[in-house]
């Protein structure tokens, strides 16, 4: 047994964050469960003095401590977790966290340059150290984005700080440990370099606007030095600093960057002190944006247009770095794109984003990178070089908010595996301090609807609690400014529009989803008032019957079932979608109120939810369970949000299946319905159909994009058309995570991590097996540790299913296997549902009905014709199948009929009873591929 992965507010050794609702959690690695006691000790500093918190020894029933502790500013706390076994063996592990400035007022000043038009403002200060340093901490921020250097060395490994916020409402302060950089006595050089970033650069929808939050680059900082003799010193930004312009001549999030290394930095002059409100300064919530991965050039292409293009073989977000070998004065131009067209470089879908890096060489051999921008790209076109390009001179630095990956699924289908990789890559590309819609074009905004739809999948793929806690602070701030209504994206960058369903429901659903995933109510406490404010705002828009019929709605955005293809809102009644989400959010607020001990609120919103549900049923659902809206999305939402009674549910499922048959078992859903179709099918007895839809590879389908070479998820089902051409629609991103929400279905039904209590202390393992995916393995790093699953449907006569299951300490798993009579678990027999605790388990059973499905007499001719090997075998018995090759329209007209129906209904087709019986026997013996 050992204690690992101690987290403080879901972060590893956090420095300078806000520590409201302090929680310490840990993982125990063990091969079996045993009764334990746990204890938490917290000291100030690392010298074990003084002890400020002792939980005492308490029974282990959860793997966390919620700590009530008055923290002090700029203080490091040592944390120790101890576990005791029944025979008094002791296991312990430790970590630390450190507070930032908290509510301590800055003595430093905001400083800037008198020239507001400078594109890269530099600030410098020289200072001396004549005593031995014990600790050195830097508390600072900048507007728009900044980098800080001590003696030419960057003071941290994060980029584009301070991240994205509504800077007129709150500005995040970063804390850096710079002790090692200042160990040497003597004179030190401190340089701060700033760019426009999101603060004053062009940003926002439809091309964006400049100077939304301000018109001048600036910084504020305090360097706190503690010496070994017990004395201290603070070096602040103030009037003693100097400033000038740097070598970045232009930069912007959409623009890219122009860097001229031939420029000589000179003309230093005194700074000006600025009146920016210091009360806006807050310790950070944002996870740092870091270089999380690195990719190499996989090919240097010479295109038909005679361009030189670098292919990194993966669409992603960040920037590229290159080793400069060019002579002084050479101007290199790097442009980025997501796709080639006819083998040539393409970037029209970036719209007004210039998205380029222009570098003027100083003749020095060195690695070069941008500083104040980032790109979404796979390909880089290079012009201006005088020397041949070499692959080893380039690397793609993948940037995203520093979150570990927590989940993965792998199957025996390579295309499915690529899809899951694409979903994760789109999450990485867009979890860039804010959950952006896309990383490449002139948008890159924290759209609330996309985040709402994807948030459950996000929490399975990566550790996102801290990420979403910060984002929900952004959403809450916009709500405060807009009467409780979330804006379309957060921060809003001056756009006051907002309020449609799903997009607005980020206010309730994202905090609730994070609570369900992590078991920590801190995000609910942070956003509770704004969760209520959202539902209250919708109540003002609803009519007297509690139907939400007023205000703008996105509907089922980008659905394919609207009779007018020009309308992207889909066919499903917008008021039905909106009112359904109004009901769901009211339920969430009621549950949150009960959880947080607000009984009166809980009663009010519970009653409201009942009234809304009754209104939906009265308007849209008959007494026998018929949904008035015959669309895939309407049926899916009815089932997903439990809008009908249990005895009506089978009718809705049947109607959904029939609707899908009319649509040739292809999705017509948009942003809203797509997230639910496969889930409700699998949940209510139609897993085979759900899997069929999931595995389709023609339009519209998830695997269509994979077949087209996608390495991330697209915004549209048909972002790239079958001939390889980009869809001409102006809104067309190839790196958009929303429809990647299907991966939640895969974790839940394919891998089998089904029901769970908040935080995964109790889990139901209930996979839905399908013969088309015979080998599945995956894992999810829950708050208790890794839950790992592997199963295989054997090809023996009885199609035995073998499962490996690894359960972490502290978790109880209820195993609920389908078609089960008895099962062997580590060679012991179990019957029906059973529970397992920590350990490794080998499970084997033979289902009461096998998963290798066969054709049968009722199989439609269209399904038979899709199997070329079977068609050849039928042709050897009778040439009836030739009819479909002779008439290309026959399949569409008669494809739904069985062979017997075909023979009986078409007088010009003759087939003997003997041949029909032979064919039917063949069908029964042939497994469906």
Coordinates of C-alpha atoms in Angstrom, one line a residue, residues 410-911:
X410 CA -9.0 1.4 -27.5
X411 CA -10.8 -1.1 -29.6
X412 CA -10.1 -3.6 -32.4
X413 CA -11.3 -1.1 -34.9
X414 CA -8.5 1.3 -36.0
X415 CA -11.0 3.9 -37.3
X416 CA -12.8 4.0 -34.0
X417 CA -9.5 4.4 -32.2
X418 CA -8.6 7.3 -34.5
X419 CA -11.9 9.0 -33.7
X420 CA -11.2 8.8 -30.0
X421 CA -7.8 10.3 -30.6
X422 CA -9.4 13.1 -32.7
X423 CA -11.8 13.9 -29.9
X424 CA -9.0 14.2 -27.3
X425 CA -7.0 16.3 -29.7
X426 CA -9.9 18.7 -30.2
X427 CA -10.3 19.0 -26.5
X428 CA -6.6 19.7 -26.1
X429 CA -6.7 22.3 -28.9
X430 CA -9.6 24.1 -27.4
X431 CA -9.1 23.9 -23.7
X432 CA -7.0 27.0 -23.9
X433 CA -7.7 28.7 -20.6
X434 CA -11.3 29.1 -21.9
X435 CA -13.2 26.2 -23.7
X436 CA -12.9 27.8 -27.1
X437 CA -15.0 26.7 -30.1
X438 CA -12.0 26.5 -32.4
X439 CA -8.3 27.5 -32.3
X440 CA -7.7 28.6 -35.9
X441 CA -10.0 31.3 -37.3
X442 CA -11.1 34.7 -36.2
X443 CA -13.2 33.5 -33.3
X444 CA -11.5 31.2 -30.6
X445 CA -14.2 32.2 -28.0
X446 CA -15.5 30.5 -25.0
X447 CA -18.9 29.6 -26.4
X448 CA -21.1 28.4 -23.6
X449 CA -23.2 26.0 -25.6
X450 CA -20.3 23.9 -26.9
X451 CA -18.9 23.7 -23.4
X452 CA -22.2 22.6 -21.9
X453 CA -22.6 19.8 -24.5
X454 CA -19.1 18.5 -24.1
X455 CA -18.5 19.0 -20.4
X456 CA -19.2 15.4 -19.4
X457 CA -16.9 14.0 -22.0
X458 CA -14.3 16.5 -21.1
X459 CA -14.3 15.3 -17.5
X460 CA -13.7 11.7 -18.6
X461 CA -10.8 12.6 -20.9
X462 CA -8.9 15.1 -18.8
X463 CA -8.8 16.5 -15.2
X464 CA -10.9 19.6 -15.9
X465 CA -12.4 20.6 -12.5
X466 CA -10.0 23.5 -11.9
X467 CA -10.3 24.5 -15.6
X468 CA -14.1 24.7 -15.5
X469 CA -14.1 26.4 -12.1
X470 CA -12.2 29.3 -13.6
X471 CA -14.5 29.3 -16.7
X472 CA -17.6 29.3 -14.6
X473 CA -16.2 32.3 -12.8
X474 CA -16.1 34.0 -16.2
X475 CA -19.7 32.9 -16.9
X476 CA -20.8 34.2 -13.5
X477 CA -19.3 37.6 -14.0
X478 CA -21.1 38.0 -17.3
X479 CA -24.3 37.0 -15.7
X480 CA -23.8 39.7 -13.0
X481 CA -23.5 42.2 -15.8
X482 CA -26.4 40.9 -17.8
X483 CA -29.3 40.4 -15.3
X484 CA -28.5 36.7 -14.7
X485 CA -28.3 35.8 -18.4
X486 CA -25.1 34.2 -19.6
X487 CA -23.6 35.7 -22.7
X488 CA -23.0 33.6 -25.8
X489 CA -19.4 33.2 -24.8
X490 CA -17.4 34.1 -21.7
X491 CA -15.7 36.4 -21.4
X492 CA -18.0 38.3 -23.6
X493 CA -15.5 40.7 -25.1
X494 CA -18.1 43.4 -25.2
X495 CA -20.8 41.3 -26.8
X496 CA -24.0 41.6 -24.8
X497 CA -26.0 39.0 -26.6
X498 CA -27.0 35.8 -24.9
X499 CA -29.7 33.8 -23.3
X500 CA -30.6 31.0 -25.6
X501 CA -31.2 27.5 -24.2
X502 CA -28.2 25.2 -23.9
X503 CA -25.8 28.1 -24.3
X504 CA -27.3 29.8 -21.2
X505 CA -27.7 26.4 -19.4
X506 CA -23.9 26.4 -19.0
X507 CA -24.7 28.3 -15.8
X508 CA -26.3 25.2 -14.2
X509 CA -25.2 22.2 -16.2
X510 CA -21.4 22.6 -16.1
X511 CA -21.2 23.1 -12.3
X512 CA -23.5 20.1 -11.9
X513 CA -21.5 17.9 -14.3
X514 CA -18.3 18.8 -12.5
X515 CA -19.9 17.9 -9.1
X516 CA -21.0 14.6 -10.5
X517 CA -17.6 13.8 -11.9
X518 CA -15.4 15.0 -8.9
X519 CA -17.8 14.9 -5.9
X520 CA -16.7 18.4 -4.9
X521 CA -19.4 20.9 -4.3
X522 CA -17.0 23.9 -4.4
X523 CA -18.0 24.8 -7.9
X524 CA -21.6 24.7 -6.9
X525 CA -21.0 27.0 -4.0
X526 CA -19.0 29.4 -6.3
X527 CA -21.9 29.6 -8.8
X528 CA -25.0 28.9 -6.8
X529 CA -26.4 32.4 -6.9
X530 CA -25.8 32.6 -10.6
X531 CA -27.4 29.2 -11.2
X532 CA -30.5 30.5 -9.6
X533 CA -30.2 33.8 -11.5
X534 CA -30.3 31.9 -14.8
X535 CA -33.4 30.0 -14.1
X536 CA -35.1 33.1 -12.7
X537 CA -34.2 35.0 -15.9
X538 CA -35.7 32.2 -18.0
X539 CA -38.8 32.3 -15.9
X540 CA -39.3 35.9 -16.9
X541 CA -39.1 34.8 -20.6
X542 CA -41.6 31.9 -20.2
X543 CA -45.3 32.3 -20.8
X544 CA -47.9 31.8 -18.1
X545 CA -48.0 28.0 -19.0
X546 CA -44.2 27.7 -18.2
X547 CA -43.3 27.2 -21.9
X548 CA -40.3 29.1 -23.0
X549 CA -41.5 30.6 -26.3
X550 CA -39.9 34.0 -26.3
X551 CA -36.4 35.2 -27.1
X552 CA -33.8 34.0 -29.7
X553 CA -32.9 30.3 -29.8
X554 CA -30.2 28.4 -31.6
X555 CA -32.4 25.4 -31.7
X556 CA -30.7 22.1 -32.7
X557 CA -27.8 24.0 -34.2
X558 CA -26.4 22.7 -37.5
X559 CA -29.0 19.9 -37.6
X560 CA -29.7 18.4 -41.1
X561 CA -33.4 17.9 -40.8
X562 CA -34.7 21.4 -41.6
X563 CA -36.7 21.5 -44.8
X564 CA -34.9 24.8 -45.5
X565 CA -31.2 23.8 -45.7
X566 CA -30.2 27.5 -45.3
X567 CA -31.5 27.4 -41.7
X568 CA -29.0 25.8 -39.3
X569 CA -31.4 25.6 -36.4
X570 CA -32.9 22.3 -37.4
X571 CA -36.5 21.0 -37.6
X572 CA -37.1 20.4 -33.9
X573 CA -39.4 23.0 -32.4
X574 CA -37.2 25.6 -30.7
X575 CA -39.6 26.1 -27.8
X576 CA -39.6 22.4 -27.0
X577 CA -35.8 22.3 -26.8
X578 CA -35.7 25.5 -24.8
X579 CA -38.4 24.5 -22.3
X580 CA -36.8 21.0 -21.9
X581 CA -33.6 22.7 -20.8
X582 CA -35.5 25.1 -18.6
X583 CA -36.9 22.1 -16.9
X584 CA -33.5 20.4 -16.6
X585 CA -31.9 23.5 -15.2
X586 CA -34.7 24.0 -12.6
X587 CA -34.1 20.4 -11.5
X588 CA -30.4 21.0 -11.1
X589 CA -30.9 24.1 -9.1
X590 CA -33.4 22.2 -6.8
X591 CA -30.8 19.4 -6.3
X592 CA -28.0 21.9 -5.7
X593 CA -30.1 23.8 -3.2
X594 CA -30.8 20.6 -1.3
X595 CA -27.2 19.6 -1.3
X596 CA -26.0 23.0 0.0
X597 CA -28.7 23.1 2.7
X598 CA -31.0 25.8 1.2
X599 CA -34.3 24.0 1.9
X600 CA -36.6 26.9 0.9
X601 CA -34.9 27.2 -2.5
X602 CA -35.0 23.5 -3.0
X603 CA -38.8 23.4 -2.5
X604 CA -39.3 26.3 -4.8
X605 CA -37.2 25.0 -7.7
X606 CA -38.5 21.5 -7.3
X607 CA -42.1 22.8 -7.7
X608 CA -41.1 24.9 -10.6
X609 CA -39.5 21.9 -12.3
X610 CA -42.7 19.9 -11.9
X611 CA -44.7 22.7 -13.4
X612 CA -42.4 23.0 -16.4
X613 CA -42.5 19.2 -17.0
X614 CA -46.3 19.2 -16.8
X615 CA -46.4 22.1 -19.3
X616 CA -44.1 20.2 -21.7
X617 CA -46.3 17.0 -21.5
X618 CA -49.5 19.0 -22.0
X619 CA -48.1 20.7 -25.1
X620 CA -46.0 18.1 -26.8
X621 CA -46.9 14.6 -25.5
X622 CA -50.2 12.7 -25.8
X623 CA -51.6 10.6 -23.0
X624 CA -50.3 7.5 -24.8
X625 CA -46.8 8.8 -25.1
X626 CA -46.7 10.0 -28.6
X627 CA -44.3 13.0 -29.0
X628 CA -45.9 15.7 -31.2
X629 CA -42.5 16.4 -32.9
X630 CA -41.3 13.6 -35.3
X631 CA -37.6 14.4 -35.1
X632 CA -34.7 12.4 -33.8
X633 CA -33.7 15.2 -31.4
X634 CA -37.2 15.5 -30.0
X635 CA -37.4 11.8 -29.2
X636 CA -33.8 11.8 -27.8
X637 CA -34.5 14.7 -25.5
X638 CA -37.8 13.2 -24.3
X639 CA -36.0 10.1 -23.2
X640 CA -32.8 11.7 -22.0
X641 CA -34.7 14.2 -19.7
X642 CA -37.3 11.6 -18.6
X643 CA -40.2 13.6 -19.9
X644 CA -42.6 10.6 -20.1
X645 CA -43.7 8.0 -17.6
X646 CA -42.1 4.6 -17.5
X647 CA -45.1 3.0 -19.2
X648 CA -44.9 5.5 -22.1
X649 CA -41.1 5.1 -22.6
X650 CA -41.3 2.1 -24.9
X651 CA -43.6 4.0 -27.3
X652 CA -41.0 6.9 -27.6
X653 CA -38.2 4.4 -28.1
X654 CA -40.2 2.7 -30.8
X655 CA -41.0 6.0 -32.5
X656 CA -37.3 7.0 -32.4
X657 CA -36.3 3.7 -34.0
X658 CA -38.9 4.3 -36.7
X659 CA -37.8 7.8 -37.2
X660 CA -34.2 6.6 -37.7
X661 CA -35.4 4.0 -40.2
X662 CA -37.1 6.7 -42.2
X663 CA -33.7 8.5 -42.1
X664 CA -31.9 5.3 -43.2
X665 CA -30.4 5.0 -39.8
X666 CA -28.3 8.1 -40.2
X667 CA -28.2 11.1 -37.9
X668 CA -30.1 14.2 -38.7
X669 CA -29.2 15.8 -35.4
X670 CA -27.3 19.0 -34.6
X671 CA -25.4 20.2 -31.6
X672 CA -28.2 19.3 -29.2
X673 CA -29.5 16.0 -30.4
X674 CA -26.2 14.4 -31.4
X675 CA -25.1 14.2 -27.8
X676 CA -28.1 12.1 -26.8
X677 CA -29.1 9.8 -29.7
X678 CA -26.7 6.9 -29.1
X679 CA -27.1 7.2 -25.3
X680 CA -30.8 6.8 -25.2
X681 CA -30.7 4.0 -27.7
X682 CA -28.2 2.1 -25.6
X683 CA -30.0 2.8 -22.4
X684 CA -33.4 1.6 -23.6
X685 CA -32.7 -1.6 -25.4
X686 CA -31.4 -0.5 -28.8
X687 CA -27.6 -0.8 -28.3
X688 CA -27.2 -2.6 -31.5
X689 CA -28.8 0.3 -33.4
X690 CA -26.7 2.8 -31.4
X691 CA -23.5 0.9 -32.4
X692 CA -24.6 0.7 -36.0
X693 CA -25.0 4.5 -36.1
X694 CA -21.7 5.0 -34.4
X695 CA -19.8 2.8 -36.8
X696 CA -21.2 4.2 -40.0
X697 CA -18.7 5.8 -42.3
X698 CA -20.8 7.6 -44.8
X699 CA -22.4 11.0 -44.4
X700 CA -23.3 12.0 -41.8
X701 CA -21.3 10.0 -39.4
X702 CA -18.3 10.3 -37.0
X703 CA -16.2 7.9 -39.0
X704 CA -16.8 9.7 -42.3
X705 CA -14.3 12.4 -41.1
X706 CA -11.8 9.7 -40.1
X707 CA -12.0 8.2 -43.6
X708 CA -11.4 11.7 -44.9
X709 CA -8.2 11.9 -43.0
X710 CA -9.3 14.0 -40.1
X711 CA -7.1 14.2 -37.0
X712 CA -9.5 16.4 -35.0
X713 CA -13.3 16.7 -34.8
X714 CA -15.0 18.9 -37.3
X715 CA -17.6 21.6 -36.8
X716 CA -19.9 20.2 -39.4
X717 CA -20.7 16.6 -40.4
X718 CA -19.7 17.6 -44.0
X719 CA -16.9 20.1 -43.3
X720 CA -15.1 18.2 -46.0
X721 CA -17.2 16.9 -48.9
X722 CA -16.8 13.4 -50.3
X723 CA -14.6 14.6 -53.2
X724 CA -12.2 16.1 -50.6
X725 CA -13.2 19.7 -51.2
X726 CA -13.9 22.0 -48.2
X727 CA -17.5 22.7 -47.6
X728 CA -18.0 26.3 -49.0
X729 CA -19.8 27.5 -45.9
X730 CA -17.9 30.3 -44.2
X731 CA -18.3 28.8 -40.8
X732 CA -16.2 25.7 -41.1
X733 CA -13.7 24.6 -38.6
X734 CA -11.8 21.3 -38.7
X735 CA -11.1 21.5 -35.0
X736 CA -14.3 21.8 -33.1
X737 CA -15.0 19.4 -30.2
X738 CA -18.8 19.6 -29.8
X739 CA -19.9 16.4 -31.7
X740 CA -17.1 14.6 -29.9
X741 CA -19.5 14.3 -27.0
X742 CA -20.2 10.8 -28.4
X743 CA -17.2 9.7 -26.4
X744 CA -19.3 9.9 -23.2
X745 CA -21.5 7.2 -24.8
X746 CA -18.4 5.1 -25.4
X747 CA -17.1 5.4 -21.8
X748 CA -20.6 4.7 -20.5
X749 CA -22.0 1.9 -22.7
X750 CA -19.0 0.6 -24.7
X751 CA -16.4 0.6 -21.9
X752 CA -19.2 0.1 -19.3
X753 CA -18.5 2.8 -16.7
X754 CA -22.2 3.4 -16.2
X755 CA -23.9 4.8 -13.1
X756 CA -21.8 6.3 -10.3
X757 CA -22.1 8.4 -7.2
X758 CA -20.6 11.9 -7.3
X759 CA -16.8 11.4 -7.3
X760 CA -17.0 7.7 -8.3
X761 CA -16.9 6.2 -4.8
X762 CA -19.6 3.7 -6.1
X763 CA -19.7 2.7 -9.8
X764 CA -21.9 0.3 -11.8
X765 CA -19.9 -1.6 -14.4
X766 CA -22.4 -2.4 -17.1
X767 CA -20.9 -2.8 -20.6
X768 CA -23.2 -3.3 -23.6
X769 CA -21.4 -5.9 -25.8
X770 CA -21.6 -5.9 -29.5
X771 CA -20.0 -8.4 -31.9
X772 CA -18.7 -5.6 -34.1
X773 CA -16.3 -4.4 -31.4
X774 CA -15.0 -7.6 -29.9
X775 CA -12.0 -6.3 -28.1
X776 CA -12.3 -3.2 -26.0
X777 CA -10.0 -1.8 -23.4
X778 CA -9.8 1.5 -21.6
X779 CA -9.4 3.3 -18.3
X780 CA -10.6 6.3 -16.4
X781 CA -8.5 7.9 -13.6
X782 CA -11.3 8.6 -11.1
X783 CA -10.7 10.7 -8.0
X784 CA -10.0 7.3 -6.2
X785 CA -7.6 6.1 -8.8
X786 CA -7.5 4.2 -12.1
X787 CA -10.5 2.1 -13.0
X788 CA -9.2 -0.1 -15.9
X789 CA -11.3 -2.4 -18.1
X790 CA -10.5 -4.9 -20.8
X791 CA -12.8 -7.3 -22.4
X792 CA -12.9 -9.7 -25.3
X793 CA -15.7 -11.6 -27.0
X794 CA -14.1 -14.9 -27.8
X795 CA -14.7 -16.8 -31.0
X796 CA -15.3 -20.1 -29.4
X797 CA -18.5 -22.0 -30.0
X798 CA -20.3 -20.4 -27.1
X799 CA -18.7 -17.0 -27.5
X800 CA -17.3 -16.7 -24.0
X801 CA -16.7 -13.2 -22.8
X802 CA -13.5 -12.6 -20.8
X803 CA -13.0 -9.4 -18.8
X804 CA -10.2 -7.9 -16.8
X805 CA -11.2 -5.4 -14.2
X806 CA -8.9 -3.3 -12.0
X807 CA -10.6 -1.4 -9.2
X808 CA -8.9 1.3 -7.1
X809 CA -8.9 1.4 -3.3
X810 CA -11.9 3.0 -1.8
X811 CA -14.2 2.3 -4.8
X812 CA -17.1 -0.3 -4.8
X813 CA -18.1 -1.6 -8.2
X814 CA -21.4 -3.2 -8.9
X815 CA -21.0 -5.6 -11.8
X816 CA -24.1 -5.8 -14.0
X817 CA -23.4 -8.0 -17.0
X818 CA -26.0 -8.5 -19.7
X819 CA -27.4 -12.0 -20.7
X820 CA -25.8 -13.5 -17.6
X821 CA -26.7 -16.7 -15.6
X822 CA -23.5 -17.4 -13.8
X823 CA -20.0 -15.9 -14.0
X824 CA -16.5 -16.9 -12.8
X825 CA -14.6 -14.1 -11.0
X826 CA -11.0 -15.1 -10.2
X827 CA -12.3 -18.7 -10.5
X828 CA -15.2 -18.2 -8.0
X829 CA -18.8 -18.4 -9.1
X830 CA -21.2 -15.4 -8.9
X831 CA -24.8 -15.2 -10.0
X832 CA -26.6 -12.0 -11.3
X833 CA -25.4 -8.6 -10.1
X834 CA -22.5 -8.6 -7.6
X835 CA -20.2 -6.2 -5.9
X836 CA -16.4 -6.0 -6.0
X837 CA -13.9 -3.8 -4.1
X838 CA -10.3 -2.9 -4.7
X839 CA -8.2 -5.4 -6.6
X840 CA -7.6 -7.1 -10.0
X841 CA -10.3 -9.4 -11.3
X842 CA -10.4 -11.9 -14.2
X843 CA -14.0 -12.5 -15.2
X844 CA -15.3 -15.1 -17.6
X845 CA -18.9 -16.0 -18.6
X846 CA -20.9 -17.4 -21.4
X847 CA -23.9 -15.2 -22.2
X848 CA -27.4 -16.8 -22.3
X849 CA -27.5 -15.4 -25.9
X850 CA -24.3 -15.0 -27.9
X851 CA -23.2 -11.7 -29.5
X852 CA -22.2 -13.1 -32.9
X853 CA -25.4 -12.2 -34.8
X854 CA -26.5 -14.0 -38.0
X855 CA -28.7 -13.1 -40.9
X856 CA -32.2 -14.4 -40.8
X857 CA -35.3 -14.8 -43.0
X858 CA -36.5 -11.3 -42.1
X859 CA -33.2 -9.6 -43.0
X860 CA -34.0 -6.8 -45.6
X861 CA -32.4 -7.3 -49.0
X862 CA -30.5 -4.0 -48.6
X863 CA -28.5 -5.5 -45.7
X864 CA -27.8 -8.6 -47.6
X865 CA -26.5 -6.7 -50.7
X866 CA -24.1 -4.8 -48.4
X867 CA -22.2 -8.1 -47.8
X868 CA -20.4 -9.0 -51.1
X869 CA -19.3 -12.4 -49.9
X870 CA -22.8 -13.4 -49.0
X871 CA -24.1 -12.1 -52.3
X872 CA -21.8 -14.4 -54.2
X873 CA -22.9 -17.4 -52.2
X874 CA -26.6 -16.5 -52.9
X875 CA -25.8 -16.1 -56.6
X876 CA -24.4 -19.7 -56.6
X877 CA -27.9 -20.9 -55.5
X878 CA -30.0 -18.5 -57.5
X879 CA -29.4 -15.4 -59.7
X880 CA -32.1 -13.4 -57.9
X881 CA -29.5 -10.8 -56.7
X882 CA -28.6 -10.0 -60.3
X883 CA -31.8 -8.0 -60.5
X884 CA -30.2 -5.3 -58.3
X885 CA -27.1 -5.0 -60.5
X886 CA -29.2 -4.6 -63.6
X887 CA -31.4 -1.9 -62.2
X888 CA -29.5 0.7 -60.1
X889 CA -32.7 2.1 -58.6
X890 CA -34.0 -1.3 -57.4
X891 CA -32.1 -1.2 -54.1
X892 CA -33.7 2.1 -53.1
X893 CA -37.2 0.9 -54.1
X894 CA -37.1 -2.7 -52.8
X895 CA -34.3 -2.7 -50.3
X896 CA -36.6 -2.9 -47.3
X897 CA -38.2 -6.1 -48.4
X898 CA -37.1 -9.6 -47.5
X899 CA -36.2 -12.2 -50.2
X900 CA -39.6 -13.9 -49.8
X901 CA -41.5 -10.6 -50.1
X902 CA -39.5 -9.8 -53.2
X903 CA -40.3 -13.1 -54.8
X904 CA -44.0 -12.8 -53.9
X905 CA -44.5 -9.2 -54.9
X906 CA -42.6 -9.0 -58.2
X907 CA -44.1 -11.2 -60.9
X908 CA -41.1 -10.9 -63.2
X909 CA -38.9 -12.5 -60.6
X910 CA -39.1 -16.3 -60.4
X911 CA -37.4 -18.4 -57.7

